[in-house]
Amino acid sequence: MANDLPIAAVVRIAKKNGAERVGSDAAQAIVDASEDYIAKLTKEASKYALHAGRKTIKKEDVDMAVNA
């Protein structure tokens, strides 16, 4: 499966947050989960933008989507 998020960046984030090592299968699982979260967050934020009569997602839309 082709990913939009680079695995190396996800591994770097994991290491900055306490992981000493990250296996390739774990890194792929983190990438998949992250992309799913981003997709859901974007869809929700887009609903808020459309409700406000905009096509552009703003930070306030993302903030509301995170807290939804």
PDB file of N, CA and C in Angstrom:
ATOM      1  N   MET A   1       0.846  -1.178   0.000  1.00  0.00           N
ATOM      2  CA  MET A   1       0.000   0.000   0.000  1.00  0.00           C
ATOM      3  C   MET A   1       0.896   1.247   0.000  1.00  0.00           C
ATOM      4  N   ALA A   2       0.635   2.164  -0.873  1.00  0.00           N
ATOM      5  CA  ALA A   2       1.407   3.404  -0.932  1.00  0.00           C
ATOM      6  C   ALA A   2       0.876   4.369   0.131  1.00  0.00           C
ATOM      7  N   ASN A   3       1.817   4.960   0.834  1.00  0.00           N
ATOM      8  CA  ASN A   3       1.441   5.891   1.896  1.00  0.00           C
ATOM      9  C   ASN A   3       1.786   7.312   1.497  1.00  0.00           C
ATOM     10  N   ASP A   4       1.021   8.253   2.040  1.00  0.00           N
ATOM     11  CA  ASP A   4       1.327   9.662   1.855  1.00  0.00           C
ATOM     12  C   ASP A   4       2.315  10.148   2.907  1.00  0.00           C
ATOM     13  N   LEU A   5       2.218   9.592   4.108  1.00  0.00           N
ATOM     14  CA  LEU A   5       3.152   9.965   5.170  1.00  0.00           C
ATOM     15  C   LEU A   5       4.431   9.134   5.032  1.00  0.00           C
ATOM     16  N   PRO A   6       5.573   9.794   5.093  1.00  0.00           N
ATOM     17  CA  PRO A   6       6.826   9.031   5.013  1.00  0.00           C
ATOM     18  C   PRO A   6       7.072   8.243   6.294  1.00  0.00           C
ATOM     19  N   ILE A   7       7.424   6.989   6.143  1.00  0.00           N
ATOM     20  CA  ILE A   7       7.658   6.117   7.296  1.00  0.00           C
ATOM     21  C   ILE A   7       8.796   6.667   8.157  1.00  0.00           C
ATOM     22  N   ALA A   8       9.844   7.204   7.525  1.00  0.00           N
ATOM     23  CA  ALA A   8      10.985   7.716   8.290  1.00  0.00           C
ATOM     24  C   ALA A   8      10.559   8.841   9.238  1.00  0.00           C
ATOM     25  N   ALA A   9       9.657   9.695   8.790  1.00  0.00           N
ATOM     26  CA  ALA A   9       9.183  10.794   9.647  1.00  0.00           C
ATOM     27  C   ALA A   9       8.402  10.245  10.834  1.00  0.00           C
ATOM     28  N   VAL A  10       7.603   9.231  10.601  1.00  0.00           N
ATOM     29  CA  VAL A  10       6.811   8.628  11.674  1.00  0.00           C
ATOM     30  C   VAL A  10       7.734   7.947  12.684  1.00  0.00           C
ATOM     31  N   VAL A  11       8.764   7.276  12.199  1.00  0.00           N
ATOM     32  CA  VAL A  11       9.732   6.635  13.094  1.00  0.00           C
ATOM     33  C   VAL A  11      10.453   7.702  13.929  1.00  0.00           C
ATOM     34  N   ARG A  12      10.821   8.820  13.314  1.00  0.00           N
ATOM     35  CA  ARG A  12      11.463   9.918  14.050  1.00  0.00           C
ATOM     36  C   ARG A  12      10.553  10.431  15.172  1.00  0.00           C
ATOM     37  N   ILE A  13       9.270  10.609  14.855  1.00  0.00           N
ATOM     38  CA  ILE A  13       8.309  11.074  15.866  1.00  0.00           C
ATOM     39  C   ILE A  13       8.211  10.059  17.008  1.00  0.00           C
ATOM     40  N   ALA A  14       8.142   8.782  16.658  1.00  0.00           N
ATOM     41  CA  ALA A  14       8.061   7.732  17.681  1.00  0.00           C
ATOM     42  C   ALA A  14       9.291   7.761  18.582  1.00  0.00           C
ATOM     43  N   LYS A  15      10.466   7.940  17.989  1.00  0.00           N
ATOM     44  CA  LYS A  15      11.698   7.974  18.778  1.00  0.00           C
ATOM     45  C   LYS A  15      11.762   9.212  19.663  1.00  0.00           C
ATOM     46  N   LYS A  16      11.266  10.337  19.170  1.00  0.00           N
ATOM     47  CA  LYS A  16      11.246  11.559  19.982  1.00  0.00           C
ATOM     48  C   LYS A  16      10.304  11.413  21.174  1.00  0.00           C
ATOM     49  N   ASN A  17       9.397  10.454  21.082  1.00  0.00           N
ATOM     50  CA  ASN A  17       8.412  10.255  22.140  1.00  0.00           C
ATOM     51  C   ASN A  17       8.664   8.986  22.951  1.00  0.00           C
ATOM     52  N   GLY A  18       9.919   8.542  22.954  1.00  0.00           N
ATOM     53  CA  GLY A  18      10.287   7.475  23.868  1.00  0.00           C
ATOM     54  C   GLY A  18      10.598   6.118  23.280  1.00  0.00           C
ATOM     55  N   ALA A  19      10.285   5.867  22.029  1.00  0.00           N
ATOM     56  CA  ALA A  19      10.579   4.566  21.436  1.00  0.00           C
ATOM     57  C   ALA A  19      12.074   4.479  21.122  1.00  0.00           C
ATOM     58  N   GLU A  20      12.740   3.444  21.614  1.00  0.00           N
ATOM     59  CA  GLU A  20      14.155   3.269  21.294  1.00  0.00           C
ATOM     60  C   GLU A  20      14.314   2.775  19.871  1.00  0.00           C
ATOM     61  N   ARG A  21      13.495   1.801  19.528  1.00  0.00           N
ATOM     62  CA  ARG A  21      13.524   1.239  18.174  1.00  0.00           C
ATOM     63  C   ARG A  21      12.090   0.999  17.737  1.00  0.00           C
ATOM     64  N   VAL A  22      11.869   1.050  16.423  1.00  0.00           N
ATOM     65  CA  VAL A  22      10.532   0.816  15.871  1.00  0.00           C
ATOM     66  C   VAL A  22      10.668  -0.181  14.733  1.00  0.00           C
ATOM     67  N   GLY A  23      10.017  -1.315  14.879  1.00  0.00           N
ATOM     68  CA  GLY A  23      10.052  -2.328  13.820  1.00  0.00           C
ATOM     69  C   GLY A  23       9.311  -1.843  12.584  1.00  0.00           C
ATOM     70  N   SER A  24       9.664  -2.401  11.445  1.00  0.00           N
ATOM     71  CA  SER A  24       9.047  -1.950  10.188  1.00  0.00           C
ATOM     72  C   SER A  24       7.540  -2.199  10.174  1.00  0.00           C
ATOM     73  N   ASP A  25       7.102  -3.317  10.760  1.00  0.00           N
ATOM     74  CA  ASP A  25       5.665  -3.586  10.796  1.00  0.00           C
ATOM     75  C   ASP A  25       4.948  -2.607  11.728  1.00  0.00           C
ATOM     76  N   ALA A  26       5.605  -2.253  12.825  1.00  0.00           N
ATOM     77  CA  ALA A  26       5.020  -1.275  13.752  1.00  0.00           C
ATOM     78  C   ALA A  26       4.979   0.105  13.112  1.00  0.00           C
ATOM     79  N   ALA A  27       6.049   0.473  12.410  1.00  0.00           N
ATOM     80  CA  ALA A  27       6.085   1.774  11.734  1.00  0.00           C
ATOM     81  C   ALA A  27       4.963   1.870  10.707  1.00  0.00           C
ATOM     82  N   GLN A  28       4.745   0.797   9.964  1.00  0.00           N
ATOM     83  CA  GLN A  28       3.674   0.794   8.971  1.00  0.00           C
ATOM     84  C   GLN A  28       2.309   0.907   9.639  1.00  0.00           C
ATOM     85  N   ALA A  29       2.144   0.237  10.779  1.00  0.00           N
ATOM     86  CA  ALA A  29       0.880   0.311  11.514  1.00  0.00           C
ATOM     87  C   ALA A  29       0.633   1.735  12.023  1.00  0.00           C
ATOM     88  N   ILE A  30       1.694   2.400  12.494  1.00  0.00           N
ATOM     89  CA  ILE A  30       1.553   3.780  12.966  1.00  0.00           C
ATOM     90  C   ILE A  30       1.185   4.694  11.807  1.00  0.00           C
ATOM     91  N   VAL A  31       1.834   4.501  10.654  1.00  0.00           N
ATOM     92  CA  VAL A  31       1.526   5.299   9.463  1.00  0.00           C
ATOM     93  C   VAL A  31       0.069   5.103   9.065  1.00  0.00           C
ATOM     94  N   ASP A  32      -0.367   3.859   9.011  1.00  0.00           N
ATOM     95  CA  ASP A  32      -1.759   3.568   8.619  1.00  0.00           C
ATOM     96  C   ASP A  32      -2.746   4.223   9.578  1.00  0.00           C
ATOM     97  N   ALA A  33      -2.504   4.092  10.881  1.00  0.00           N
ATOM     98  CA  ALA A  33      -3.400   4.682  11.882  1.00  0.00           C
ATOM     99  C   ALA A  33      -3.389   6.204  11.787  1.00  0.00           C
ATOM    100  N   SER A  34      -2.212   6.774  11.561  1.00  0.00           N
ATOM    101  CA  SER A  34      -2.098   8.231  11.443  1.00  0.00           C
ATOM    102  C   SER A  34      -2.848   8.745  10.233  1.00  0.00           C
ATOM    103  N   GLU A  35      -2.701   8.064   9.112  1.00  0.00           N
ATOM    104  CA  GLU A  35      -3.408   8.493   7.904  1.00  0.00           C
ATOM    105  C   GLU A  35      -4.918   8.364   8.067  1.00  0.00           C
ATOM    106  N   ASP A  36      -5.367   7.324   8.756  1.00  0.00           N
ATOM    107  CA  ASP A  36      -6.803   7.172   9.031  1.00  0.00           C
ATOM    108  C   ASP A  36      -7.299   8.326   9.897  1.00  0.00           C
ATOM    109  N   TYR A  37      -6.525   8.671  10.927  1.00  0.00           N
ATOM    110  CA  TYR A  37      -6.904   9.768  11.820  1.00  0.00           C
ATOM    111  C   TYR A  37      -6.970  11.085  11.054  1.00  0.00           C
ATOM    112  N   ILE A  38      -5.973  11.340  10.234  1.00  0.00           N
ATOM    113  CA  ILE A  38      -5.941  12.578   9.456  1.00  0.00           C
ATOM    114  C   ILE A  38      -7.127  12.646   8.497  1.00  0.00           C
ATOM    115  N   ALA A  39      -7.453  11.536   7.869  1.00  0.00           N
ATOM    116  CA  ALA A  39      -8.591  11.505   6.942  1.00  0.00           C
ATOM    117  C   ALA A  39      -9.892  11.826   7.674  1.00  0.00           C
ATOM    118  N   LYS A  40     -10.104  11.205   8.836  1.00  0.00           N
ATOM    119  CA  LYS A  40     -11.326  11.450   9.613  1.00  0.00           C
ATOM    120  C   LYS A  40     -11.381  12.889  10.118  1.00  0.00           C
ATOM    121  N   LEU A  41     -10.251  13.387  10.593  1.00  0.00           N
ATOM    122  CA  LEU A  41     -10.171  14.756  11.091  1.00  0.00           C
ATOM    123  C   LEU A  41     -10.470  15.754   9.971  1.00  0.00           C
ATOM    124  N   THR A  42      -9.924  15.505   8.807  1.00  0.00           N
ATOM    125  CA  THR A  42     -10.139  16.392   7.661  1.00  0.00           C
ATOM    126  C   THR A  42     -11.596  16.384   7.222  1.00  0.00           C
ATOM    127  N   LYS A  43     -12.197  15.211   7.188  1.00  0.00           N
ATOM    128  CA  LYS A  43     -13.615  15.126   6.808  1.00  0.00           C
ATOM    129  C   LYS A  43     -14.489  15.909   7.780  1.00  0.00           C
ATOM    130  N   GLU A  44     -14.205  15.774   9.068  1.00  0.00           N
ATOM    131  CA  GLU A  44     -14.986  16.479  10.080  1.00  0.00           C
ATOM    132  C   GLU A  44     -14.757  17.989   9.991  1.00  0.00           C
ATOM    133  N   ALA A  45     -13.506  18.394   9.836  1.00  0.00           N
ATOM    134  CA  ALA A  45     -13.186  19.824   9.721  1.00  0.00           C
ATOM    135  C   ALA A  45     -13.828  20.410   8.465  1.00  0.00           C
ATOM    136  N   SER A  46     -13.888  19.647   7.412  1.00  0.00           N
ATOM    137  CA  SER A  46     -14.503  20.104   6.167  1.00  0.00           C
ATOM    138  C   SER A  46     -15.990  20.374   6.367  1.00  0.00           C
ATOM    139  N   LYS A  47     -16.638  19.558   7.182  1.00  0.00           N
ATOM    140  CA  LYS A  47     -18.058  19.785   7.481  1.00  0.00           C
ATOM    141  C   LYS A  47     -18.261  21.130   8.167  1.00  0.00           C
ATOM    142  N   TYR A  48     -17.370  21.456   9.111  1.00  0.00           N
ATOM    143  CA  TYR A  48     -17.461  22.746   9.810  1.00  0.00           C
ATOM    144  C   TYR A  48     -17.229  23.908   8.843  1.00  0.00           C
ATOM    145  N   ALA A  49     -16.271  23.758   7.946  1.00  0.00           N
ATOM    146  CA  ALA A  49     -15.997  24.815   6.972  1.00  0.00           C
ATOM    147  C   ALA A  49     -17.201  25.025   6.060  1.00  0.00           C
ATOM    148  N   LEU A  50     -17.772  23.938   5.564  1.00  0.00           N
ATOM    149  CA  LEU A  50     -18.943  24.040   4.686  1.00  0.00           C
ATOM    150  C   LEU A  50     -20.123  24.666   5.416  1.00  0.00           C
ATOM    151  N   HIS A  51     -20.297  24.300   6.674  1.00  0.00           N
ATOM    152  CA  HIS A  51     -21.380  24.866   7.480  1.00  0.00           C
ATOM    153  C   HIS A  51     -21.212  26.385   7.621  1.00  0.00           C
ATOM    154  N   ALA A  52     -19.954  26.831   7.658  1.00  0.00           N
ATOM    155  CA  ALA A  52     -19.664  28.263   7.772  1.00  0.00           C
ATOM    156  C   ALA A  52     -19.657  28.952   6.403  1.00  0.00           C
ATOM    157  N   GLY A  53     -19.997  28.207   5.354  1.00  0.00           N
ATOM    158  CA  GLY A  53     -20.076  28.785   4.017  1.00  0.00           C
ATOM    159  C   GLY A  53     -18.724  28.933   3.334  1.00  0.00           C
ATOM    160  N   ARG A  54     -17.752  28.121   3.766  1.00  0.00           N
ATOM    161  CA  ARG A  54     -16.416  28.187   3.183  1.00  0.00           C
ATOM    162  C   ARG A  54     -16.022  26.862   2.569  1.00  0.00           C
ATOM    163  N   LYS A  55     -15.115  26.934   1.611  1.00  0.00           N
ATOM    164  CA  LYS A  55     -14.513  25.721   1.047  1.00  0.00           C
ATOM    165  C   LYS A  55     -13.168  25.428   1.711  1.00  0.00           C
ATOM    166  N   THR A  56     -12.590  26.475   2.281  1.00  0.00           N
ATOM    167  CA  THR A  56     -11.270  26.354   2.890  1.00  0.00           C
ATOM    168  C   THR A  56     -11.398  25.962   4.359  1.00  0.00           C
ATOM    169  N   ILE A  57     -10.652  24.939   4.749  1.00  0.00           N
ATOM    170  CA  ILE A  57     -10.604  24.536   6.154  1.00  0.00           C
ATOM    171  C   ILE A  57      -9.666  25.494   6.878  1.00  0.00           C
ATOM    172  N   LYS A  58     -10.157  26.049   7.984  1.00  0.00           N
ATOM    173  CA  LYS A  58      -9.351  26.938   8.818  1.00  0.00           C
ATOM    174  C   LYS A  58      -8.995  26.224  10.115  1.00  0.00           C
ATOM    175  N   LYS A  59      -8.069  26.829  10.848  1.00  0.00           N
ATOM    176  CA  LYS A  59      -7.638  26.244  12.114  1.00  0.00           C
ATOM    177  C   LYS A  59      -8.817  26.035  13.053  1.00  0.00           C
ATOM    178  N   GLU A  60      -9.742  26.990  13.066  1.00  0.00           N
ATOM    179  CA  GLU A  60     -10.905  26.863  13.958  1.00  0.00           C
ATOM    180  C   GLU A  60     -11.740  25.626  13.617  1.00  0.00           C
ATOM    181  N   ASP A  61     -11.806  25.262  12.342  1.00  0.00           N
ATOM    182  CA  ASP A  61     -12.535  24.072  11.921  1.00  0.00           C
ATOM    183  C   ASP A  61     -11.834  22.821  12.453  1.00  0.00           C
ATOM    184  N   VAL A  62     -10.506  22.822  12.354  1.00  0.00           N
ATOM    185  CA  VAL A  62      -9.727  21.695  12.857  1.00  0.00           C
ATOM    186  C   VAL A  62      -9.874  21.591  14.373  1.00  0.00           C
ATOM    187  N   ASP A  63      -9.802  22.727  15.058  1.00  0.00           N
ATOM    188  CA  ASP A  63      -9.956  22.736  16.512  1.00  0.00           C
ATOM    189  C   ASP A  63     -11.306  22.139  16.912  1.00  0.00           C
ATOM    190  N   MET A  64     -12.361  22.533  16.220  1.00  0.00           N
ATOM    191  CA  MET A  64     -13.694  22.006  16.544  1.00  0.00           C
ATOM    192  C   MET A  64     -13.776  20.518  16.227  1.00  0.00           C
ATOM    193  N   ALA A  65     -13.158  20.101  15.133  1.00  0.00           N
ATOM    194  CA  ALA A  65     -13.171  18.686  14.751  1.00  0.00           C
ATOM    195  C   ALA A  65     -12.421  17.836  15.774  1.00  0.00           C
ATOM    196  N   VAL A  66     -11.323  18.355  16.283  1.00  0.00           N
ATOM    197  CA  VAL A  66     -10.554  17.624  17.302  1.00  0.00           C
ATOM    198  C   VAL A  66     -11.388  17.438  18.562  1.00  0.00           C
ATOM    199  N   ASN A  67     -12.166  18.448  18.907  1.00  0.00           N
ATOM    200  CA  ASN A  67     -12.959  18.405  20.131  1.00  0.00           C
ATOM    201  C   ASN A  67     -14.349  17.800  19.939  1.00  0.00           C
ATOM    202  N   ALA A  68     -14.668  17.383  18.739  1.00  0.00           N
ATOM    203  CA  ALA A  68     -16.000  16.808  18.461  1.00  0.00           C
ATOM    204  C   ALA A  68     -16.111  15.405  19.002  1.00  0.00           C
TER     205      ALA A  68
END
